[in-house]
Coordinates of C-alpha atoms in Angstrom, one line a residue:
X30 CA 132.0 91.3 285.9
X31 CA 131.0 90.4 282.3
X32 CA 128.7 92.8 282.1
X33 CA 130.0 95.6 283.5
X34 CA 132.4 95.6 280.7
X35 CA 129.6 95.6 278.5
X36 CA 127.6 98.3 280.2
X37 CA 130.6 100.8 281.4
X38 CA 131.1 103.9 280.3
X39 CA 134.2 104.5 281.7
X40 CA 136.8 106.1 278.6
X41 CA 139.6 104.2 279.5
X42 CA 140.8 101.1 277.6
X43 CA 140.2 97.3 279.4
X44 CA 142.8 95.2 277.9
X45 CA 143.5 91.6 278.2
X46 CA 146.0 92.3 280.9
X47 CA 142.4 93.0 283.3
X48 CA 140.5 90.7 285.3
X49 CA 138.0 90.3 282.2
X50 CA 139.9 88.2 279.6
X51 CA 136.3 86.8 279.0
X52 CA 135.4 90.2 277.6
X53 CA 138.2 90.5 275.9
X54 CA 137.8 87.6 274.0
X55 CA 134.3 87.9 272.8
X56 CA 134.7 91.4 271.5
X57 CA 137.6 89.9 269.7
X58 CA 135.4 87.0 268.4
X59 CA 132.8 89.8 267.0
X60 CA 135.5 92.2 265.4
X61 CA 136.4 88.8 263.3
X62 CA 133.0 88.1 262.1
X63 CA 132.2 91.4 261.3
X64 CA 135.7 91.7 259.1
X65 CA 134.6 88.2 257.7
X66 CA 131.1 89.5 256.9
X67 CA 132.9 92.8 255.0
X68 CA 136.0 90.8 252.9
X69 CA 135.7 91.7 249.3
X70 CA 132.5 94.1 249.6
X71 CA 132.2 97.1 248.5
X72 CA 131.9 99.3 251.8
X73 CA 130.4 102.4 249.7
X74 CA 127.4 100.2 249.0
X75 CA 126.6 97.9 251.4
X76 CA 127.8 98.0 255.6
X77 CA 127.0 96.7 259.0
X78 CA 124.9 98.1 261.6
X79 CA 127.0 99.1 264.5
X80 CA 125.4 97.4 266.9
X81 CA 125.3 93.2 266.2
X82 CA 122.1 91.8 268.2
X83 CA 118.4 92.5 267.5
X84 CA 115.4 91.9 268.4
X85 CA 112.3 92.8 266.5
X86 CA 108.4 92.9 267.7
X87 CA 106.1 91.8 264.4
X88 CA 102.7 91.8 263.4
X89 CA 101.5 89.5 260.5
X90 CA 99.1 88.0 258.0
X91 CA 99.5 84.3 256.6
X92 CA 97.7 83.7 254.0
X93 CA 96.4 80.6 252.3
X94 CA 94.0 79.5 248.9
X95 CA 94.1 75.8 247.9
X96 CA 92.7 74.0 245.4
X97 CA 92.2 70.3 245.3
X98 CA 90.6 68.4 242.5
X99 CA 90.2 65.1 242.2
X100 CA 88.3 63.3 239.3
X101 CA 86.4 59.6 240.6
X102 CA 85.8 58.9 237.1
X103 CA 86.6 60.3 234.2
X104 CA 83.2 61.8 234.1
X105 CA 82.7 63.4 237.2
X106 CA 85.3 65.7 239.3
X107 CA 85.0 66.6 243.2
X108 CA 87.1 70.2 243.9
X109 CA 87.7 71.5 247.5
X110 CA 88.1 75.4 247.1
X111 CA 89.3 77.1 250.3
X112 CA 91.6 80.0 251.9
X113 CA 92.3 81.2 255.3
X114 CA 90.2 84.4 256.7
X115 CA 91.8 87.3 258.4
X116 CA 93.5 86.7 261.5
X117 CA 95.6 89.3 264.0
X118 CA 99.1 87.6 264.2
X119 CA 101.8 89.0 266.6
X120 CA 105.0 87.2 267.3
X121 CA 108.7 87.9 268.2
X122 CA 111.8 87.3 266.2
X123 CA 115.6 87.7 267.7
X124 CA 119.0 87.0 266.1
X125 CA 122.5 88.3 265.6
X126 CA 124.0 89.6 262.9
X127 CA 122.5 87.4 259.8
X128 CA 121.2 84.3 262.4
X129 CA 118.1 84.9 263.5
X130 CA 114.6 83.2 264.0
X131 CA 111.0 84.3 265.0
X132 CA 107.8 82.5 266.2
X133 CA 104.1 84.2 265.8
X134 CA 101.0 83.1 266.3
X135 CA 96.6 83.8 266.2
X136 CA 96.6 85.8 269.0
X137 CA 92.5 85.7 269.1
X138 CA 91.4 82.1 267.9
X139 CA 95.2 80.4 268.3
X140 CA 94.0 79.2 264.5
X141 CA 97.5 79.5 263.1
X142 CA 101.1 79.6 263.6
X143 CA 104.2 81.1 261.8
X144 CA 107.8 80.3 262.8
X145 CA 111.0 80.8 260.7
X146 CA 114.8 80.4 260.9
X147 CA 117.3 82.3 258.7
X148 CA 121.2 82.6 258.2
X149 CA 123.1 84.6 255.8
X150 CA 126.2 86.1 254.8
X151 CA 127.4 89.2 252.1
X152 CA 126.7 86.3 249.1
X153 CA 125.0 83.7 250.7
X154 CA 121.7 82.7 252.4
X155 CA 119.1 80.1 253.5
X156 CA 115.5 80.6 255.3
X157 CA 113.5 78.2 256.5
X158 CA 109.7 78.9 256.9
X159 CA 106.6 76.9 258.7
X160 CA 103.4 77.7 258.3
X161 CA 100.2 76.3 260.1
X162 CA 96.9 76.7 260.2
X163 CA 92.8 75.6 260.7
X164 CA 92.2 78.7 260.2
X165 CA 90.4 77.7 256.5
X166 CA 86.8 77.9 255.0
X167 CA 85.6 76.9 252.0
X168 CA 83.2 74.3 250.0
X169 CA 83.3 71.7 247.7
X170 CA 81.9 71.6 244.3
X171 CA 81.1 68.7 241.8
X172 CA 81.6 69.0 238.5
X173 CA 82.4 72.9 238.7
X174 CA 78.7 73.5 240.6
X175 CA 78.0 73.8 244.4
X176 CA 75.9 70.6 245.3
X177 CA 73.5 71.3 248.3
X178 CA 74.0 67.7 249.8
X179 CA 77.5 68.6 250.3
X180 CA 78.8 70.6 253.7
X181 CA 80.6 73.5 253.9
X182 CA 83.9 73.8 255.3
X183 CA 84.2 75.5 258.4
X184 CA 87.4 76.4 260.4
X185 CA 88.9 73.9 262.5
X186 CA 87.7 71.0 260.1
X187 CA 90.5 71.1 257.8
X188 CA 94.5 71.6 258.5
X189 CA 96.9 73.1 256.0
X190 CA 100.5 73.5 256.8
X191 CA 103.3 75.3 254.0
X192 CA 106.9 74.5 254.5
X193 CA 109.8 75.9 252.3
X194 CA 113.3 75.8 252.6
X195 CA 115.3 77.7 250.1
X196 CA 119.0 78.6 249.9
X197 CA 120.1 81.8 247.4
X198 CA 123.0 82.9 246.0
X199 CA 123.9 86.7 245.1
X200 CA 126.1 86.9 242.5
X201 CA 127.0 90.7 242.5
X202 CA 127.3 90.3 246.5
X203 CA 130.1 93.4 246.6
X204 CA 127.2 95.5 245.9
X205 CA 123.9 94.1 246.6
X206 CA 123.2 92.6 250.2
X207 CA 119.8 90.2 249.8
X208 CA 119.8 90.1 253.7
X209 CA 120.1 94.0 254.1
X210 CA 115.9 93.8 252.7
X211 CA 115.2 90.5 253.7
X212 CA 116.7 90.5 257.6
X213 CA 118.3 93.9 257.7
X214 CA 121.6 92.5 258.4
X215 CA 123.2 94.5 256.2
X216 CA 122.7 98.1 255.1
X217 CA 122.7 99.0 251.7
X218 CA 123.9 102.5 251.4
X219 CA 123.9 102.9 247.3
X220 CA 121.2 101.5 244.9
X221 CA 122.3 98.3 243.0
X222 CA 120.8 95.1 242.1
X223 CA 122.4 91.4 241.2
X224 CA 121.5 88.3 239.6
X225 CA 119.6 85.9 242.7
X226 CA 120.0 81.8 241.8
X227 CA 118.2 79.6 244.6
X228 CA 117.4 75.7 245.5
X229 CA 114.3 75.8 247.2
X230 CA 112.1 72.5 248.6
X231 CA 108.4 73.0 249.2
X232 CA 105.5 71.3 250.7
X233 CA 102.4 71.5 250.9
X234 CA 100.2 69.5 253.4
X235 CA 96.5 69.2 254.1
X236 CA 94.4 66.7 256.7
X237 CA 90.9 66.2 257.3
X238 CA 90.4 66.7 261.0
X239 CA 86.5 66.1 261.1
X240 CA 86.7 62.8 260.1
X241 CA 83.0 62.5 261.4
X242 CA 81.9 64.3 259.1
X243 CA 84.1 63.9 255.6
X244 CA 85.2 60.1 256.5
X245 CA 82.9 57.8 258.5
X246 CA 80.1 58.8 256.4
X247 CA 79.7 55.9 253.7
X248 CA 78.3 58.8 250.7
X249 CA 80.5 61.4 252.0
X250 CA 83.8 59.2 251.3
X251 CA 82.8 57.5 248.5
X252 CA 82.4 61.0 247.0
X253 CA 85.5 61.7 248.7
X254 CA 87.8 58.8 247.7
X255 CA 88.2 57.9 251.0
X256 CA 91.1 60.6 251.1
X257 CA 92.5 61.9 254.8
X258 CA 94.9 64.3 253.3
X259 CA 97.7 65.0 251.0
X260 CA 101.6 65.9 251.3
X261 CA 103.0 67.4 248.1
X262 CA 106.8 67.5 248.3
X263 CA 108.5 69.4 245.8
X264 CA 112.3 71.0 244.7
X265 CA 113.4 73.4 242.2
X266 CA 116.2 75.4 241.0
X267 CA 115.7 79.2 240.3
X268 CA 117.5 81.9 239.0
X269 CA 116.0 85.9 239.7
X270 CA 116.8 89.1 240.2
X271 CA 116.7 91.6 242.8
X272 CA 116.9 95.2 243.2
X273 CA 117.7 97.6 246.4
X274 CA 116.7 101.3 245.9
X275 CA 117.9 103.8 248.4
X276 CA 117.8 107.5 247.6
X277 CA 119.1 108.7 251.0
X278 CA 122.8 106.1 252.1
X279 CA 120.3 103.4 253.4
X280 CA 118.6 105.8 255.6
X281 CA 114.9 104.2 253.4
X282 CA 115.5 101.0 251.7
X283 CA 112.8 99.5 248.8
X284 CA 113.2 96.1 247.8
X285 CA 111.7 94.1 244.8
X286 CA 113.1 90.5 243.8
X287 CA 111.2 88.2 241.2
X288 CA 112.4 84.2 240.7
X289 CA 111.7 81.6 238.6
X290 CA 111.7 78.5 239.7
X291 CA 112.0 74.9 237.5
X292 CA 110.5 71.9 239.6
X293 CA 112.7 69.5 238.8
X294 CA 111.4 67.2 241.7
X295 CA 107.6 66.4 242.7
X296 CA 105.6 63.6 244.1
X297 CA 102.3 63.9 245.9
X298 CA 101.5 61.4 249.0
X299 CA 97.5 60.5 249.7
X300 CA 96.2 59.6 252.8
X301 CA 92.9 57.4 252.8
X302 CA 90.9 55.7 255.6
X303 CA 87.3 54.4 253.9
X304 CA 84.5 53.5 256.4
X305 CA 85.0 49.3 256.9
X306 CA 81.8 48.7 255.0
X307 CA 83.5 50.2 252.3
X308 CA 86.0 48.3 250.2
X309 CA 88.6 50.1 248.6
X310 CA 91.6 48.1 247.8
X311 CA 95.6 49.0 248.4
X312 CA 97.7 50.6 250.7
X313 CA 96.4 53.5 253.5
X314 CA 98.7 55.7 251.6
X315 CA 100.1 55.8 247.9
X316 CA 102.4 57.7 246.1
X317 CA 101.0 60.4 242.7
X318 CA 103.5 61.1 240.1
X319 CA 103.1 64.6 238.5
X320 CA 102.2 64.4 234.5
X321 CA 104.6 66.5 233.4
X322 CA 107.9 65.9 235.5
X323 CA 109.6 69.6 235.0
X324 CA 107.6 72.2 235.6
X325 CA 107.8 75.7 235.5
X326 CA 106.8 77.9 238.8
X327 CA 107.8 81.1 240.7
X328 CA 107.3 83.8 243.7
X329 CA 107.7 87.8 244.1
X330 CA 109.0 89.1 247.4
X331 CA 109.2 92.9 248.2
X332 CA 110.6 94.8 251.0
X333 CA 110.3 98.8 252.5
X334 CA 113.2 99.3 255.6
X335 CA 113.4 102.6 257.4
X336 CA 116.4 103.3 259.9
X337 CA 115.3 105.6 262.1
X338 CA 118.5 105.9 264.1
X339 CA 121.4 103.3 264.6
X340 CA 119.3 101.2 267.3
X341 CA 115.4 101.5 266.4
X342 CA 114.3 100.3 262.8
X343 CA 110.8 99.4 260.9
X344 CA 110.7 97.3 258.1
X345 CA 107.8 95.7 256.1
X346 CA 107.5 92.7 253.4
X347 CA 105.5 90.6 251.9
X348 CA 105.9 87.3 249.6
X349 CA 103.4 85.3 247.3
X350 CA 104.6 82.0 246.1
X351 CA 102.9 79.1 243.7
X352 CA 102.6 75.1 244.5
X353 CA 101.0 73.1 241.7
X354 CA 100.7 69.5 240.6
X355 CA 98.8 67.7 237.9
X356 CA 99.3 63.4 238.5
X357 CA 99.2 61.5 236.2
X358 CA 98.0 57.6 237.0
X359 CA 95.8 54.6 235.0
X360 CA 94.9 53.2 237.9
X361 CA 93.9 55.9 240.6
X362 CA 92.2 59.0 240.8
X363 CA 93.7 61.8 239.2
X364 CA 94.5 64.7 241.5
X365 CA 95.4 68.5 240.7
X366 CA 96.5 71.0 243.3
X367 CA 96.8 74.7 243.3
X368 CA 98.3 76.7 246.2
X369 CA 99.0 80.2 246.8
X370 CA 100.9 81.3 250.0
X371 CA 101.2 84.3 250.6
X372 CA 102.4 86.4 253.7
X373 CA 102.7 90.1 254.9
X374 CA 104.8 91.4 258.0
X375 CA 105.7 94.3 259.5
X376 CA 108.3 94.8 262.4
X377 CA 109.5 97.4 264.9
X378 CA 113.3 95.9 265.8
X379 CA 115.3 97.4 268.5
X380 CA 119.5 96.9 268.0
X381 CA 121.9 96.6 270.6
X382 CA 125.1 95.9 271.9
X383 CA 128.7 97.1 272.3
X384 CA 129.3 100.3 269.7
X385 CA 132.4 100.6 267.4
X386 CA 133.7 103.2 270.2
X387 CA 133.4 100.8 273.0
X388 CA 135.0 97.9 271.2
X389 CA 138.0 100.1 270.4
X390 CA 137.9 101.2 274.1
X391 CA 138.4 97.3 275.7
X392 CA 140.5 96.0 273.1
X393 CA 142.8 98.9 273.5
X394 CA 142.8 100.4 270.2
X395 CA 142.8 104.2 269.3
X396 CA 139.8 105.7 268.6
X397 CA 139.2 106.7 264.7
X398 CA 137.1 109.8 266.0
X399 CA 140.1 111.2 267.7
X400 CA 141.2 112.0 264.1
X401 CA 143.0 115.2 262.5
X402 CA 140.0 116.5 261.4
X403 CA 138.3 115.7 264.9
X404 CA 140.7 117.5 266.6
X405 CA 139.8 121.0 264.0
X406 CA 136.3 120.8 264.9
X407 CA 137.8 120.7 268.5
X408 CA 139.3 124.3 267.9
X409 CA 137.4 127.8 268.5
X410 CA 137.1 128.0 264.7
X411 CA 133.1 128.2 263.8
X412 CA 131.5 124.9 263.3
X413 CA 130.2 125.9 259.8
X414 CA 133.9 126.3 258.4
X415 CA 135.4 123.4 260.1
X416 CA 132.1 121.1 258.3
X417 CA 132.4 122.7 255.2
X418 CA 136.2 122.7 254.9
X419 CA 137.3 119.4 256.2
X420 CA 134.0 117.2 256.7
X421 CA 135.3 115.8 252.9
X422 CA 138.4 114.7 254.7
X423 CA 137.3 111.6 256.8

């Protein structure tokens, strides 16, 4: 019976006197979230999409290029240079107004996986973002020179995975919306921009999974350090700025949004396993301390939306973001890391749900489009007068 309420086309009004109170109250529940979502914003510039639910086919590529140095002695210094190769992604993401997640994945070699979970409001709004992947080639180099004893890296030897969880803040959130881009939640009818300040934490992780080749090997991991993998953990405060361009009421939105970001948080953990004729002394895992404890880092994201009618949409973004760190130790090897992460989607969404008509019509309220000016057009008096002397007046 639920659903027929949903689905029915019937004009006249279901109120909470009918056999679906159930309805009733759910379409209530949504009118108050959508007047929650719309307290103190401008309307002019930023709106809802009539309908509340989506769900959105997407097509992707995750990128990543890591650098790992380490230094045995001060004399000599072993780098691992690799990045992911191209990959088809395809995945599915689903939510509701500004909750929503998605899952994707390697379609042809199942090398890598991308899954993210997002909420936001008018002002407010935190993502969360996993990325795995073998999908990695690369080689190593001592001293700065390829050394032909040394293997290259092929894919499924090495794993990397980038985590980031970041929270923002809009400060001119009456007449920007950073989830009409980013989620298209929101539509942003008039250009404007705001102020963006963030807390994000970031990781970084990479694990041997050959350990065959790279571990049990006595040269191999005395060259190596012995080292398994690494987990760089990492927070920082930002502060940005973004920018919403629409030259036609939100019909074509661009996006562009810069941040800084101040690590003000960093530690890097080392995994080691040496072969047992092999003695290297202390724990299977210690802890690096960066050499500088602030430092300075950032990442771009930008955005294309086009709404091609109030239930089918396309959208596109991409984001590139930085991890570094430089330890700093007397006793251990020194380690330096560079990461870019980078990522490109694009997805075809579908909206849907009850309309701003039917709500009105099962909660009982009049219909705005019965208006004065409604009831003109409704005359024998040409179209082209009534739309050109009382369109103005809604």
């Amino acid at each position: 019976m639920f659903l027929s309420v949903l689905v029915a086309g019937s004009p006249m009004p279901v109120t909470a006197s009918d056999s679906n109170k159930a309805a009733v109250f759910f379409y209530r529940i949504g009118r108050w979230v959508d007047r929650l979502e719309l307290r103190g914003v401008d309307t002019a510039y930023i709106t809802l999409p009539e309908h509340s639910w989506r769900v959105a086919l997407t097509n992707g590529e995750v990128g990543i290029h890591a650098d790992y140095t380490t230094w045995i002695d001060p004399g000599s210094r072993v780098s691992l240079h690799s990045q992911t190769t191209p990959s088809v992604d395809i995945g599915f993401n689903a939510g509701f107004r500004g909750i929503g997640g998605g899952y994707s994945w390697d379609v042809l070699n199942a090398y890598s996986t991308h899954w993210n979970v997002s909420a936001g409001s008018k002002f407010i709004g935190l993502e969360f973002i996993r990325d795995v992947s073998t999908n990695l080639t690369g080689e190593f180099l001592v001293d700065g020179k390829k050394d032909p004893i040394l293997p290259t890296l092929n894919k499924g030897e090495i794993r990397m995975a980038s985590t980031s969880l970041g929270i923002w803040y809009a400060l001119n959130a009456a007449h920007y919306s950073h989830n009409a881009a980013i989620k298209q939640s929101f539509l942003q009818r008039k250009p404007a921009g705001s102020l963006l300040l963030s807390v994000a934490y970031m990781s970084s992780e990479m694990n041997i999974l050959d350990s065959a080749k790279y571990i049990q090997d006595e040269d191999m991991s005395v060259l190596f350090d012995g080292v398994t993998g690494t987990i760089t953990r990492q927070v920082a405060v930002g502060i940005g700025y973004g920018i919403n361009y629409t030259p036609n009421q939100g019909k074509v939105l661009l996006h562009v949004a810069a941040n800084m970001q101040v690590v003000c948080y960093s530690v890097n953990h080392v995994m080691y396993a040496p072969p047992p004729s092999v003695y290297m002394p202390g724990e299977p895992q210690y802890a690096l301390r960066p050499a500088k404890p602030v430092h300075v880092t950032g990442n771009m994201r930008a955005a294309v939306s086009w709404e091609i009618n109030r239930w089918v949409h396309l959208s596109a973004w991409a984001q590139v973001n930085n991890l570094g760190f430089s330890s700093k130790s007397e006793n251990l090897s020194m380690l330096s890391i560079c990461n870019w992460h980078w990522q490109a989607h694009l997805n075809v969404g579908v909206r849907f749900g009850a309309g701003e008509k039917r709500v009105r019509q099962v909660l009982g309220e009049p219909d705005r489009l019965e208006s004065p000016v409604e009831e003109i057009r409704k005359s024998k008096l040409p179209r082209w007068v009534t739309d050109y002397f009382f369109s103005s007046a809604q």
